[in-house]
Tab-separated table of C-alpha atoms in Angstrom:
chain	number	residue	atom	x	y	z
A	24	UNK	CA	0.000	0.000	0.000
A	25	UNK	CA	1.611	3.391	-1.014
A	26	UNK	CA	2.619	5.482	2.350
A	27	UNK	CA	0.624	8.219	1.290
A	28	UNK	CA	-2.920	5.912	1.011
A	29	UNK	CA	-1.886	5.106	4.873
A	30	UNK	CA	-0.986	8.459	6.675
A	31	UNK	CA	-4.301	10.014	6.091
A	32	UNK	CA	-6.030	6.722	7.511
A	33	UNK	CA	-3.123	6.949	10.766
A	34	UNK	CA	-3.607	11.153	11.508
A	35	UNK	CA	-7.573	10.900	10.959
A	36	UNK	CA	-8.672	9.241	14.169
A	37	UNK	CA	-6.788	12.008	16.128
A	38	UNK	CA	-8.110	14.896	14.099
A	39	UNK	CA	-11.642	13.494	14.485
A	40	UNK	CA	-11.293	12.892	18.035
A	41	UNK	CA	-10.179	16.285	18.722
A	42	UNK	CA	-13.432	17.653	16.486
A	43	UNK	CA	-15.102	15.828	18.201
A	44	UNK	CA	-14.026	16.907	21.863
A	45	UNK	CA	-12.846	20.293	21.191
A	46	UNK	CA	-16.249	21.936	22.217
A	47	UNK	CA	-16.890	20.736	24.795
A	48	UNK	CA	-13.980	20.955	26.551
A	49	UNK	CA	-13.465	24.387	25.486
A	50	UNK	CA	-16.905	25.295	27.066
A	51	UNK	CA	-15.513	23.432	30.528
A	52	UNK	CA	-12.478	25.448	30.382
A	53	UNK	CA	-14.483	28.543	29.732
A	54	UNK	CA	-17.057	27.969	32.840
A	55	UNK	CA	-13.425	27.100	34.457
A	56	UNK	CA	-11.837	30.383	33.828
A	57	UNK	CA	-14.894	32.071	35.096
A	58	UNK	CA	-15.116	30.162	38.341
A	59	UNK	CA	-11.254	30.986	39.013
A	60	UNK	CA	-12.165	34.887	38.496
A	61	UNK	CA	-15.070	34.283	40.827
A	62	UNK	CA	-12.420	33.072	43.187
A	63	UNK	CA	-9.844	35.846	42.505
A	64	UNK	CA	-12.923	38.477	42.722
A	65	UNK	CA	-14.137	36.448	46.154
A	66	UNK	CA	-10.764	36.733	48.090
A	67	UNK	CA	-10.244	40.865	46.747
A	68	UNK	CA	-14.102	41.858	48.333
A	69	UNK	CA	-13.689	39.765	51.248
A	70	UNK	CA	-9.849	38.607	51.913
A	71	UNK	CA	-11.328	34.981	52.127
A	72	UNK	CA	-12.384	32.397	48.922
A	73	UNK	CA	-15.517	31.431	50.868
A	74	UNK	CA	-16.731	29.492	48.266
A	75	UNK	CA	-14.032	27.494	46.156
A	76	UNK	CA	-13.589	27.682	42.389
A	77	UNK	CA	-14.408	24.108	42.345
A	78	UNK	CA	-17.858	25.054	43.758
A	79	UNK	CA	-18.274	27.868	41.530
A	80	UNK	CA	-17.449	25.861	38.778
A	81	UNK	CA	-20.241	23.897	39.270
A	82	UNK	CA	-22.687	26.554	40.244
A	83	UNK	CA	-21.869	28.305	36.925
A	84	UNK	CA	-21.961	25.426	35.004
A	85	UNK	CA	-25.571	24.448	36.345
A	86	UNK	CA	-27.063	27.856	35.571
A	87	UNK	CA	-25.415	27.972	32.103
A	88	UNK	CA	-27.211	24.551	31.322
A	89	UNK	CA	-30.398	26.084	32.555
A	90	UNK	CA	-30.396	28.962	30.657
A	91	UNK	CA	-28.952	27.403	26.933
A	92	UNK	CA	-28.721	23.634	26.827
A	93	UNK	CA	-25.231	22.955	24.726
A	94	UNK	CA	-26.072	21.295	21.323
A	95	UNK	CA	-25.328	17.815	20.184
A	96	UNK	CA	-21.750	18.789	19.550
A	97	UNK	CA	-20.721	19.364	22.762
A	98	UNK	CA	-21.589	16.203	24.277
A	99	UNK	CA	-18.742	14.339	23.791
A	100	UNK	CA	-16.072	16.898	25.086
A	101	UNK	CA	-18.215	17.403	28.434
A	102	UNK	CA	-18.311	13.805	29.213
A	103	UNK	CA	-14.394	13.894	28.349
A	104	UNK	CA	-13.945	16.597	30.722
A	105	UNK	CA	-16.490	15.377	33.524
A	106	UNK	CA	-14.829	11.633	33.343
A	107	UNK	CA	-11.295	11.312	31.667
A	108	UNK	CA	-10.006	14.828	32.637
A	109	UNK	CA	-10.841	14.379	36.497
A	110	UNK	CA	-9.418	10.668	36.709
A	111	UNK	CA	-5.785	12.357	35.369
A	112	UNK	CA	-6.459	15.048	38.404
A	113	UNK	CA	-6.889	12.369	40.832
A	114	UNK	CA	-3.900	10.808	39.660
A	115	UNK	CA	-2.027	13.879	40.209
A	116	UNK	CA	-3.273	14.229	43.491
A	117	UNK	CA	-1.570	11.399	44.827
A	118	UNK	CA	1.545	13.143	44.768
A	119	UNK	CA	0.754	15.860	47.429
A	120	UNK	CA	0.093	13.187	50.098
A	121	UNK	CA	3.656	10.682	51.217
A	122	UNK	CA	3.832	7.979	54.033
A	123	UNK	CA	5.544	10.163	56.134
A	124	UNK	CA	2.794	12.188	57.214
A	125	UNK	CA	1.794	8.635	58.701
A	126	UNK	CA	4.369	7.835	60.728
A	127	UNK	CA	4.860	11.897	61.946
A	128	UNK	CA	1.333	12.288	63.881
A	129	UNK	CA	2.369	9.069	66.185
A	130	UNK	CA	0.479	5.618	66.550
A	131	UNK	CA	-2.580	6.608	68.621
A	132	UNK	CA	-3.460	9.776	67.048
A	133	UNK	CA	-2.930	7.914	63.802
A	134	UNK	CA	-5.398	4.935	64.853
A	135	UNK	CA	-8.279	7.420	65.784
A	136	UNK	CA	-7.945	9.525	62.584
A	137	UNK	CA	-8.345	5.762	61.091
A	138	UNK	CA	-11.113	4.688	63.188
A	139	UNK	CA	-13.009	7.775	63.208
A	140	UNK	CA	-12.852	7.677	59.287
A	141	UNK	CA	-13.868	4.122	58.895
A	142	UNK	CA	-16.529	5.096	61.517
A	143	UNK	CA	-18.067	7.317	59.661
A	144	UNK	CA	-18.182	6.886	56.066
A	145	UNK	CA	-20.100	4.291	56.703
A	146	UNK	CA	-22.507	5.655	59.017
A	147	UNK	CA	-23.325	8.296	57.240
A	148	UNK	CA	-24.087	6.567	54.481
A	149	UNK	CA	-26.869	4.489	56.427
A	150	UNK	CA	-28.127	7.903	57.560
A	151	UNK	CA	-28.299	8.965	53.733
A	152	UNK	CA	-30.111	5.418	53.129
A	153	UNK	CA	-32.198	6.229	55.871
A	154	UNK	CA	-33.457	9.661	54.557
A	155	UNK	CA	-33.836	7.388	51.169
A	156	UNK	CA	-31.042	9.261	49.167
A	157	UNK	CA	-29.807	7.021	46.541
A	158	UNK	CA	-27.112	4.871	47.327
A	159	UNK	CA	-24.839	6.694	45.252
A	160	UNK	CA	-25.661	10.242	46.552
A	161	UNK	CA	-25.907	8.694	49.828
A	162	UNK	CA	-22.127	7.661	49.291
A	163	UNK	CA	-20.658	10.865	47.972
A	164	UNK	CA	-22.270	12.568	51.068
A	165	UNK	CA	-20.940	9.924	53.242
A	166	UNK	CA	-17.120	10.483	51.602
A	167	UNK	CA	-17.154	14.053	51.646
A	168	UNK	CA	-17.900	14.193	54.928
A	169	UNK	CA	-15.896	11.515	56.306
A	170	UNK	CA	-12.990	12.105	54.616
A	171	UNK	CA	-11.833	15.391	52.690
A	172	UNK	CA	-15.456	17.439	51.390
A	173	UNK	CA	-15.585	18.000	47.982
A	174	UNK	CA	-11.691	16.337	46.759
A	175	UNK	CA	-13.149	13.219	48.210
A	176	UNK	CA	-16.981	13.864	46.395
A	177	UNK	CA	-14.659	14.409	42.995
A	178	UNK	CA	-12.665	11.201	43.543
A	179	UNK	CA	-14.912	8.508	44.622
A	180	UNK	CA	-17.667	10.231	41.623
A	181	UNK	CA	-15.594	8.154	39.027
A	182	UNK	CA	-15.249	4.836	41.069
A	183	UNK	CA	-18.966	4.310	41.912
A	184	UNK	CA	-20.598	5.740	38.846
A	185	UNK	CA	-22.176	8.486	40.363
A	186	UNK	CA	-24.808	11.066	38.038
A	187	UNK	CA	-23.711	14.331	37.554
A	188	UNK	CA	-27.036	15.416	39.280
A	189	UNK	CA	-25.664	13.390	42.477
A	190	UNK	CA	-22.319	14.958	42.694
A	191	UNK	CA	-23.442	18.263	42.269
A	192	UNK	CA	-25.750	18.395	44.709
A	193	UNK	CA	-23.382	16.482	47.313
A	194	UNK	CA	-20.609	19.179	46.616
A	195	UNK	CA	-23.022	21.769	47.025
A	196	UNK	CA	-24.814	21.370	50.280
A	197	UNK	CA	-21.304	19.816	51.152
A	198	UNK	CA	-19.646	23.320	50.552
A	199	UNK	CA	-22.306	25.331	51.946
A	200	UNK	CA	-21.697	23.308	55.549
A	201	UNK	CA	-18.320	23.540	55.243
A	202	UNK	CA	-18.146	27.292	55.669
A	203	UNK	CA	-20.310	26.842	58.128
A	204	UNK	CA	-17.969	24.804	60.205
A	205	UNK	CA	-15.173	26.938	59.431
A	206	UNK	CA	-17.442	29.688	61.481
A	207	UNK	CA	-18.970	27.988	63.940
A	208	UNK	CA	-15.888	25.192	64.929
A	209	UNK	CA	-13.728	28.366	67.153
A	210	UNK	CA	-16.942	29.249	69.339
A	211	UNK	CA	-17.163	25.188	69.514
A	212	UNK	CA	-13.626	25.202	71.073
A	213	UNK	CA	-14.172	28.405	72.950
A	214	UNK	CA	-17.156	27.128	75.194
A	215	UNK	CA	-15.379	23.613	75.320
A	216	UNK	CA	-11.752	24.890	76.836
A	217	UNK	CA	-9.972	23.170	74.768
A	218	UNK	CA	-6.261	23.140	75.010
A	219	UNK	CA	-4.104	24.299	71.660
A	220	UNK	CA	-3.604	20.234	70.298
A	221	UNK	CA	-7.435	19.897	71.348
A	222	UNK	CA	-8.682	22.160	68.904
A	223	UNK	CA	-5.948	21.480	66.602
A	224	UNK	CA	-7.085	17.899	66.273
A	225	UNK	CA	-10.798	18.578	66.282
A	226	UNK	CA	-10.261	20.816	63.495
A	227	UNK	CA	-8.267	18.559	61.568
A	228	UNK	CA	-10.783	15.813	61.559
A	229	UNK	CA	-14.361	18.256	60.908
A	230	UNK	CA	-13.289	20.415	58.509
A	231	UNK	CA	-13.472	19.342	54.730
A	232	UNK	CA	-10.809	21.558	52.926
A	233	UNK	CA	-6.880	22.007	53.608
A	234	UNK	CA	-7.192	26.295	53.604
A	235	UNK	CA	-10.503	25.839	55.414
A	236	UNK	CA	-8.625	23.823	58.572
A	237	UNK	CA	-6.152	26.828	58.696
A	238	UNK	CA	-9.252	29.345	58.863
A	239	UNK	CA	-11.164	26.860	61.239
A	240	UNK	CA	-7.599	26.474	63.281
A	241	UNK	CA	-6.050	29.964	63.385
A	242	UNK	CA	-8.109	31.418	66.220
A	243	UNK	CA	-6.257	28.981	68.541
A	244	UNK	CA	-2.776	30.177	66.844
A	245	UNK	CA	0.217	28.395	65.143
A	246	UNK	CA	0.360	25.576	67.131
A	247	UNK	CA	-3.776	24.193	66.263
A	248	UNK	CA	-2.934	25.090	62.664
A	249	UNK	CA	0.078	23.030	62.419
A	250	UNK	CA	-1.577	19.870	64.163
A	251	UNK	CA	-5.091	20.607	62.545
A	252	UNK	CA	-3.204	20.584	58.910
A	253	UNK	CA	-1.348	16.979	60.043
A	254	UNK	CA	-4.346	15.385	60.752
A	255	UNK	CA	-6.330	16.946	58.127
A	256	UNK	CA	-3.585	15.457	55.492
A	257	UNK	CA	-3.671	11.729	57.180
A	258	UNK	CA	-7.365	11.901	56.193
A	259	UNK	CA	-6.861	12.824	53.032
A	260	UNK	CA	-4.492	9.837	52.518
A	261	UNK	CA	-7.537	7.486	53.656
A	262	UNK	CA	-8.922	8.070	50.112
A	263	UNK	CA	-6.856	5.601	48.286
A	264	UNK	CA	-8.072	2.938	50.701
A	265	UNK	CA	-11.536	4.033	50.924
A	266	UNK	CA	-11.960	4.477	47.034
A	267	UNK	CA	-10.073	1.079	46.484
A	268	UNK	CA	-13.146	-0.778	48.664
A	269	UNK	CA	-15.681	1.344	46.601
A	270	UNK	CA	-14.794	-0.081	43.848
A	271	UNK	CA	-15.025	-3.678	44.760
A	272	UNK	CA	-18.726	-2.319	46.198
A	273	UNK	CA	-19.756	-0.553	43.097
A	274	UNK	CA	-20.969	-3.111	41.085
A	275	UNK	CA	-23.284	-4.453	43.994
A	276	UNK	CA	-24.652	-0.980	44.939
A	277	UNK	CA	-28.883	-0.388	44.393
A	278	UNK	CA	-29.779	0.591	40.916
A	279	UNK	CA	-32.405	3.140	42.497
A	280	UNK	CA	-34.071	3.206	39.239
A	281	UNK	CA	-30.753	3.853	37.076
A	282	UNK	CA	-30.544	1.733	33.750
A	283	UNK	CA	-28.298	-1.381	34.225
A	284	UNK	CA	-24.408	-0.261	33.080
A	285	UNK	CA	-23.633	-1.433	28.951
A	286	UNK	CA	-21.917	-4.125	28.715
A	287	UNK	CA	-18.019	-3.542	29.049
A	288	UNK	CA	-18.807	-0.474	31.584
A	289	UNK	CA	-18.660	-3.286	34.535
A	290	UNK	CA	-15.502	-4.241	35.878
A	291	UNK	CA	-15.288	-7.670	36.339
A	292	UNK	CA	-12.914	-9.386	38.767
A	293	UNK	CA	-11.042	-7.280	41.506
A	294	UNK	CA	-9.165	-5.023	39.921
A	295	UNK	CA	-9.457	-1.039	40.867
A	296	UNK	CA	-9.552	1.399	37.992
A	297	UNK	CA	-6.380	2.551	36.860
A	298	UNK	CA	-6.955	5.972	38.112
A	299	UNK	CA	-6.779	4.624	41.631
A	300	UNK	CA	-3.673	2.663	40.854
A	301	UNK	CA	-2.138	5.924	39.662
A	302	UNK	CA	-3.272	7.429	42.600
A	303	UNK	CA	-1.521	5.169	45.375
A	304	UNK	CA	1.492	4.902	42.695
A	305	UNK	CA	1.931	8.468	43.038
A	306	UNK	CA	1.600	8.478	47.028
A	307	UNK	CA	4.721	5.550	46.533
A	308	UNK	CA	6.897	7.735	44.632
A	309	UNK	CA	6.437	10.691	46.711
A	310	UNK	CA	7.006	8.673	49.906
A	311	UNK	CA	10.051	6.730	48.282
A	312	UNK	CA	11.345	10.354	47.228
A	313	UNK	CA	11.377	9.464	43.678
A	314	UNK	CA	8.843	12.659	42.807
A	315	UNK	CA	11.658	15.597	42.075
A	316	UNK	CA	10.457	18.729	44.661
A	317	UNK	CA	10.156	21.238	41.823
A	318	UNK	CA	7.670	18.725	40.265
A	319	UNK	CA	5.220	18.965	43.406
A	320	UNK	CA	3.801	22.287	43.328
A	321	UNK	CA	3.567	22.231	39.741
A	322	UNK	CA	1.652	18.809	39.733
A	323	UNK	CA	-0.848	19.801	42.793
A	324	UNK	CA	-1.543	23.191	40.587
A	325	UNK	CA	-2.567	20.727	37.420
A	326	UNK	CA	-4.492	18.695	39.808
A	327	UNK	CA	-6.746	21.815	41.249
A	328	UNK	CA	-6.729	23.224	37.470
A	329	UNK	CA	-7.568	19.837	35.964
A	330	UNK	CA	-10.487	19.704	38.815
A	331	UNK	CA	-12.463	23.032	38.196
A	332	UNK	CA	-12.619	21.936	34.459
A	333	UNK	CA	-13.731	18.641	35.310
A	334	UNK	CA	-16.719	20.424	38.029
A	335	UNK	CA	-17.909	22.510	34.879
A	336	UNK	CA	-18.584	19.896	32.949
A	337	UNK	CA	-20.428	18.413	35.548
A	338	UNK	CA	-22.290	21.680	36.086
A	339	UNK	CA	-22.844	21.893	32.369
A	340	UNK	CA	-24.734	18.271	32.933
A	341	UNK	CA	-26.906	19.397	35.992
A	342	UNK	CA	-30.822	18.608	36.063
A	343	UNK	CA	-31.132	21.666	38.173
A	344	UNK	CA	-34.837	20.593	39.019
A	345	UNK	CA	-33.643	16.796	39.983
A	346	UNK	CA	-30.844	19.060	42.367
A	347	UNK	CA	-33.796	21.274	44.036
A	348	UNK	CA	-36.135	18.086	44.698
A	349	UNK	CA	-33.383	16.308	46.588
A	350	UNK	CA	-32.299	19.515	48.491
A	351	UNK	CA	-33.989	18.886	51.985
A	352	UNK	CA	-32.587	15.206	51.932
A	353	UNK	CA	-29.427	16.195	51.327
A	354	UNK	CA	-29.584	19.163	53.589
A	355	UNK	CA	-30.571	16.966	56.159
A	356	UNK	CA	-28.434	13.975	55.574
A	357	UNK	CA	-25.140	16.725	55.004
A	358	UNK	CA	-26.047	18.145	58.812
A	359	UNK	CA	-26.440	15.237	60.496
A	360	UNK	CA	-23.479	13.346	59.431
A	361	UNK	CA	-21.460	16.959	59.965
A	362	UNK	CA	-22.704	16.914	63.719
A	363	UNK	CA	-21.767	13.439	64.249
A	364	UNK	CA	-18.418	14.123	63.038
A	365	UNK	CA	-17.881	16.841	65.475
A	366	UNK	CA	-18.784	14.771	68.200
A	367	UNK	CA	-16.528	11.552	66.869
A	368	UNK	CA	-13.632	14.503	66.839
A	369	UNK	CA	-14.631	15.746	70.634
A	370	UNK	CA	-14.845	12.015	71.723
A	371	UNK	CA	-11.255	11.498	70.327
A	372	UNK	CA	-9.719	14.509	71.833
A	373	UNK	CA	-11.216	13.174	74.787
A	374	UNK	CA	-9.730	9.856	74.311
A	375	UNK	CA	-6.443	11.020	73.721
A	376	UNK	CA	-6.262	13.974	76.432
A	377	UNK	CA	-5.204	16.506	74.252
């Protein structure tokens, strides 16, 4: 066959591909770029990003898709974004987390971060079931709250096959609270007397976001921020763990009316998705030092930039009416499972004497 009958046929599936996803992951970056001026406008009125680009991503992205629903042509580049785009974040994330952060916060402190995580993930999620959230929604809650807000919502999304209408409304009410605790967590500590590792633990384990803990932690000065951000950083590295059961659960979770996955979208055997395995590959290079340091701040900038895209296009998928009707479940479900986790933290300072 002559070589110029069989270049065309090896440079057209990449040309058509990138038709075919250049839309819609323009219009994700777009909504993206917008949510990080949100941010940028957020912290010059107020000193403070209250609400995260990753939030506003997805609030812009909703109300674009209820004002102008994005033709046929966009489809394809959204879903790339929404799926492929946030499983390369994840992976990326893995890198800001290392071993060492273990074995620095010492054996019992370490063992009630563990236990109060493994406590609760689950028990929220029966209090979602119990509400009659979907088991899906009902698990995002559960894994926000439990372990890291909405990083944790964005990571396990992929792994369980969540709807776009699911995570958006977890990260939502999930963001909303989180402020809240930032506010209300130093009058908690106040009327409690804590001590400075008291409240430095306690804010480590409530609070959802890494900047929020230092908010959350810097009424009680230097000493509760530097604890809070340890212990806030071993939960973080319960995700590869937690998302690596999920995925061996997945297949078994209720349908709750969804359509049964096509054929080929079910894993079969016991094998996590590769995402995941990137994930706790990363957190072995970093702990093993093989990660260079100049590579790390660059790489956890991709992963928050790679993020916010990935929340538009989820925004730009919203059913903003299916997000309203499950509001007061979610509300309630999101409240609940936040005051539980401030008493599992109190009950562990407690424990430990701190």
């Amino acid at each position: 066959m002559p070589l110029h009958s069989i270049l065309p046929c090896r440079f057209a599936r990449p040309q058509l591909a990138l038709r075919a996803y250049a839309p819609g992951v323009g219009l994700s970056i777009g909504v993206a770029a917008l949510a990080a001026l949100g941010g940028m406008a957020e912290h010059a009125l107020f000193g403070a990003k209250w609400l995260e680009p990753l939030v506003l991503a997805i609030l812009i992205g909703a109300v674009v898709r209820s004002l102008w629903a994005p033709p046929a042509r966009f489809e394809a580049g959204i879903r790339f974004s929404a799926k492929t785009v946030l499983e390369i974040a994840i992976v990326l994330l893995g890198a800001s987390v290392s071993a060492q952060t273990l074995l620095s916060v010492g054996p019992g402190l370490l063992a009630g971060i563990v236990a109060v995580v493994a406590l609760m993930v689950p028990t929220a999620y029966l209090l979602g079931r119990a509400l009659r959230l979907p088991a899906r929604m009902a698990l995002l809650i559960a894994c926000g709250n439990g372990i890291c807000g909405n990083s944790a919502i964005a990571a396990v999304a992929p792994v369980i096959d969540a709807d776009s209408d699911d995570v958006s409304a977890a990260i939502a009410f999930t963001a909303v609270l989180g402020v809240a605790v930032v506010l209300l967590l130093p009058v908690v500590g106040h009327v409690a007397g804590m001590s400075v590792n008291g409240y430095g633990i306690l804010s480590g384990i409530t609070v959802y976001a890494v900047p929020q803990v230092l908010a959350a932690a810097a009424p009680m000065g230097a000493g509760a921020i530097q604890l809070g951000t340890l212990v806030k950083l071993v939960r973080v590295l319960m995700l590869g763990p937690i998302t690596v059961v999920l995925s061996f659960l997945a297949p078994h979770l209720p349908a709750d009316g969804r359509t049964a996955a096509p054929e080929g979208r079910v894993r079969r055997g016991l094998m996590p998705p590769l995402f995941i395995l990137g994930f706790l590959g990363m957190i072995v290079l970093r702990s093993a030092g093989a990660l260079p340091e100049v590579a790390l701040a660059p790489m956890g900038q991709g992963a928050s930039i790679l993020t916010v895209i990935a929340m538009a296009a989820l925004g730009l998928g919203v059913d903003a009416r299916a997000v309203a009707a499950a509001g007061p479940r979610v509300i309630a479900t999101v409240t609940l499972s936040l005051v539980m986790l401030v008493a599992a933290g109190l009950g562990l300072v407690s424990l430990l004497a701190a």
